[in-house]
Amino acid sequence: PGSSGPFVQLIQERLRALHFYLIESGVYDSYTGWAIDAYHRLLGWGTSQTLDPKTIQYLLNGWGQFHVRFPSQGKHAEGDLSNQVLALINGSQVYALYPISSGKPSTPTILGEFHVYSKVPGYLPDGMFFSNFFIGGYAIHGYDPAPDYPASHGCMRLPIQDAISVYNWLHVGNGV
């Protein structure tokens, strides 16, 4: 963290090529750290923002793709709850990947096919930030903290810094 230069730029370019959401700043910042964490999750390596030799090798080889499960849904979001990753998808094309924290065992994230029915910008009294509601009180939203394990009351929590980009991309009627 805090490093900069051509190597960091290359890593950021490789993460973006695999559709991980980050701002290519040339600095290993929090966006880069969360993207590396999401990459590790997608590969089933657990959660870590560490850029180790194995991660570098996989990134440089372009390994690690999100597999779209519902290409006929058009513009939609897919939550991979086993790996704690959210994908924004248009048809069969992945637009962006984010780390999430889904529902803890006592309050699991509901499974099924839903649609965004309400969007609420800003903060709600319970700390939800830029919320996309898809069934009942369940939403994709920013929250602090958004830990790297299932900890929510059933929602898909995003790091605060990612919430606005997801909010802006999803629209009422989009599938979840």
CSV table of C-alpha atoms in Angstrom, one decimal:
chain,number,residue,atom,x,y,z
A,1,PRO,CA,0.0,0.0,0.0
A,2,GLY,CA,1.2,3.5,-1.0
A,3,SER,CA,3.6,2.2,-3.7
A,4,SER,CA,3.4,3.8,-7.1
A,5,GLY,CA,5.0,3.5,-10.5
A,6,PRO,CA,4.9,1.4,-13.7
A,7,PHE,CA,4.5,-1.9,-11.9
A,8,VAL,CA,1.5,-0.7,-9.9
A,9,GLN,CA,0.0,0.7,-13.1
A,10,LEU,CA,0.5,-2.7,-14.8
A,11,ILE,CA,-1.2,-4.5,-11.9
A,12,GLN,CA,-4.1,-2.1,-12.0
A,13,GLU,CA,-4.4,-2.6,-15.8
A,14,ARG,CA,-4.5,-6.4,-15.4
A,15,LEU,CA,-7.2,-6.1,-12.6
A,16,ARG,CA,-9.3,-3.8,-14.9
A,17,ALA,CA,-8.8,-6.2,-17.8
A,18,LEU,CA,-10.4,-8.9,-15.6
A,19,HIS,CA,-13.2,-6.4,-14.7
A,20,PHE,CA,-12.3,-5.7,-11.1
A,21,TYR,CA,-13.5,-2.3,-10.1
A,22,LEU,CA,-10.8,0.2,-9.3
A,23,ILE,CA,-9.6,3.6,-10.3
A,24,GLU,CA,-6.3,3.3,-12.2
A,25,SER,CA,-4.3,5.9,-10.3
A,26,GLY,CA,-0.9,4.3,-10.5
A,27,VAL,CA,-0.9,4.2,-6.7
A,28,TYR,CA,-1.5,1.1,-4.6
A,29,ASP,CA,-4.5,2.7,-2.8
A,30,SER,CA,-7.6,1.3,-1.2
A,31,TYR,CA,-9.3,0.7,-4.6
A,32,THR,CA,-6.4,-1.5,-5.6
A,33,GLY,CA,-6.3,-3.3,-2.3
A,34,TRP,CA,-10.1,-4.1,-2.5
A,35,ALA,CA,-9.7,-5.2,-6.1
A,36,ILE,CA,-6.9,-7.6,-5.2
A,37,ASP,CA,-9.0,-8.9,-2.3
A,38,ALA,CA,-11.9,-9.5,-4.7
A,39,TYR,CA,-9.5,-11.3,-7.1
A,40,HIS,CA,-8.3,-13.6,-4.3
A,41,ARG,CA,-11.9,-14.3,-3.3
A,42,LEU,CA,-12.9,-15.1,-6.9
A,43,LEU,CA,-10.0,-17.6,-7.1
A,44,GLY,CA,-11.1,-19.2,-3.9
A,45,TRP,CA,-7.9,-18.1,-2.1
A,46,GLY,CA,-9.6,-16.4,0.8
A,47,THR,CA,-9.3,-12.7,1.6
A,48,SER,CA,-6.1,-10.7,1.3
A,49,GLN,CA,-5.0,-7.4,-0.2
A,50,THR,CA,-1.4,-8.8,-0.5
A,51,LEU,CA,0.2,-8.8,-3.9
A,52,ASP,CA,2.3,-11.9,-3.6
A,53,PRO,CA,4.3,-13.7,-6.4
A,54,LYS,CA,1.4,-16.2,-7.1
A,55,THR,CA,-1.1,-13.3,-7.4
A,56,ILE,CA,1.2,-11.5,-9.8
A,57,GLN,CA,1.7,-14.6,-11.9
A,58,TYR,CA,-2.0,-15.2,-12.2
A,59,LEU,CA,-2.7,-11.5,-13.0
A,60,LEU,CA,0.0,-11.3,-15.7
A,61,ASN,CA,-1.4,-14.5,-17.3
A,62,GLY,CA,-4.9,-13.2,-17.2
A,63,TRP,CA,-6.2,-16.1,-15.1
A,64,GLY,CA,-9.4,-15.8,-13.1
A,65,GLN,CA,-12.6,-15.1,-14.8
A,66,PHE,CA,-16.1,-14.6,-13.3
A,67,HIS,CA,-18.5,-17.1,-14.9
A,68,VAL,CA,-21.9,-15.5,-15.7
A,69,ARG,CA,-24.7,-17.7,-14.6
A,70,PHE,CA,-27.7,-15.8,-16.1
A,71,PRO,CA,-26.7,-14.3,-19.4
A,72,SER,CA,-30.3,-14.0,-20.5
A,73,GLN,CA,-31.1,-11.5,-17.7
A,74,GLY,CA,-29.7,-8.6,-19.6
A,75,LYS,CA,-28.3,-5.9,-17.4
A,76,HIS,CA,-28.2,-7.4,-13.9
A,77,ALA,CA,-26.1,-8.1,-10.8
A,78,GLU,CA,-25.0,-11.6,-9.7
A,79,GLY,CA,-23.8,-12.3,-6.1
A,80,ASP,CA,-21.4,-15.2,-5.8
A,81,LEU,CA,-22.0,-15.8,-2.1
A,82,SER,CA,-19.6,-18.6,-1.8
A,83,ASN,CA,-16.7,-16.4,-2.8
A,84,GLN,CA,-18.2,-13.1,-1.5
A,85,VAL,CA,-18.1,-11.3,-4.9
A,86,LEU,CA,-20.6,-9.2,-6.7
A,87,ALA,CA,-20.6,-8.9,-10.5
A,88,LEU,CA,-22.4,-6.3,-12.6
A,89,ILE,CA,-23.2,-7.9,-15.9
A,90,ASN,CA,-24.8,-6.9,-19.2
A,91,GLY,CA,-25.9,-10.0,-21.0
A,92,SER,CA,-22.9,-12.3,-20.9
A,93,GLN,CA,-20.4,-9.5,-20.4
A,94,VAL,CA,-19.0,-8.7,-17.0
A,95,TYR,CA,-18.8,-5.0,-16.4
A,96,ALA,CA,-17.3,-4.9,-12.9
A,97,LEU,CA,-16.5,-7.1,-9.9
A,98,TYR,CA,-16.6,-6.0,-6.2
A,99,PRO,CA,-15.9,-7.7,-2.9
A,100,ILE,CA,-19.0,-8.0,-0.7
A,101,SER,CA,-20.1,-9.2,2.7
A,102,SER,CA,-23.3,-11.2,2.5
A,103,GLY,CA,-25.7,-12.4,5.2
A,104,LYS,CA,-24.2,-14.2,8.2
A,105,PRO,CA,-25.5,-17.7,9.0
A,106,SER,CA,-28.2,-16.5,11.4
A,107,THR,CA,-29.5,-14.0,8.8
A,108,PRO,CA,-28.5,-15.4,5.4
A,109,THR,CA,-28.9,-13.5,2.1
A,110,ILE,CA,-32.0,-14.7,0.4
A,111,LEU,CA,-31.4,-16.7,-2.8
A,112,GLY,CA,-33.4,-16.4,-6.0
A,113,GLU,CA,-34.0,-14.1,-8.9
A,114,PHE,CA,-35.2,-10.6,-8.0
A,115,HIS,CA,-35.3,-7.1,-9.5
A,116,VAL,CA,-34.2,-3.7,-8.1
A,117,TYR,CA,-37.5,-2.1,-7.0
A,118,SER,CA,-36.2,0.9,-5.1
A,119,LYS,CA,-33.1,3.0,-4.9
A,120,VAL,CA,-32.2,5.3,-2.0
A,121,PRO,CA,-29.2,7.6,-2.3
A,122,GLY,CA,-27.1,8.8,0.6
A,123,TYR,CA,-27.2,7.3,4.1
A,124,LEU,CA,-30.2,5.6,5.7
A,125,PRO,CA,-30.5,5.8,9.5
A,126,ASP,CA,-29.0,2.3,10.0
A,127,GLY,CA,-25.9,3.1,8.0
A,128,MET,CA,-26.8,1.7,4.6
A,129,PHE,CA,-25.2,3.9,1.9
A,130,PHE,CA,-26.6,4.3,-1.6
A,131,SER,CA,-29.0,1.3,-1.5
A,132,ASN,CA,-30.4,-0.8,-4.3
A,133,PHE,CA,-33.3,-2.8,-2.8
A,134,PHE,CA,-34.2,-6.0,-4.5
A,135,ILE,CA,-36.7,-7.8,-2.2
A,136,GLY,CA,-38.2,-6.8,1.1
A,137,GLY,CA,-35.5,-4.9,3.1
A,138,TYR,CA,-32.6,-6.7,1.3
A,139,ALA,CA,-30.3,-4.4,-0.7
A,140,ILE,CA,-27.0,-4.1,-2.3
A,141,HIS,CA,-25.4,-1.1,-0.5
A,142,GLY,CA,-22.3,0.4,1.0
A,143,TYR,CA,-21.7,-0.1,4.7
A,144,ASP,CA,-18.9,0.5,7.1
A,145,PRO,CA,-17.6,-2.0,7.9
A,146,ALA,CA,-18.0,-4.3,5.0
A,147,PRO,CA,-15.8,-7.2,6.3
A,148,ASP,CA,-14.4,-9.9,4.2
A,149,TYR,CA,-16.8,-12.6,5.5
A,150,PRO,CA,-20.6,-13.0,5.7
A,151,ALA,CA,-21.6,-10.5,8.4
A,152,SER,CA,-24.7,-8.7,7.2
A,153,HIS,CA,-28.4,-9.1,8.1
A,154,GLY,CA,-29.0,-10.5,4.6
A,155,CYS,CA,-27.9,-7.7,2.4
A,156,MET,CA,-24.9,-7.6,0.1
A,157,ARG,CA,-22.6,-5.0,1.7
A,158,LEU,CA,-20.0,-3.2,-0.4
A,159,PRO,CA,-17.1,-1.2,0.8
A,160,ILE,CA,-18.3,2.4,1.1
A,161,GLN,CA,-16.0,3.6,-1.7
A,162,ASP,CA,-17.7,1.1,-4.2
A,163,ALA,CA,-21.3,1.9,-3.3
A,164,ILE,CA,-21.9,4.9,-5.6
A,165,SER,CA,-20.6,3.2,-8.7
A,166,VAL,CA,-22.9,0.2,-8.2
A,167,TYR,CA,-25.8,2.5,-7.4
A,168,ASN,CA,-25.2,4.5,-10.6
A,169,TRP,CA,-25.0,1.4,-12.7
A,170,LEU,CA,-28.1,-0.5,-11.5
A,171,HIS,CA,-31.5,0.8,-12.3
A,172,VAL,CA,-35.0,0.0,-11.1
A,173,GLY,CA,-36.1,-3.2,-12.9
A,174,ASN,CA,-32.6,-4.6,-13.3
A,175,GLY,CA,-32.2,-8.2,-12.2
A,176,VAL,CA,-30.4,-9.4,-9.0
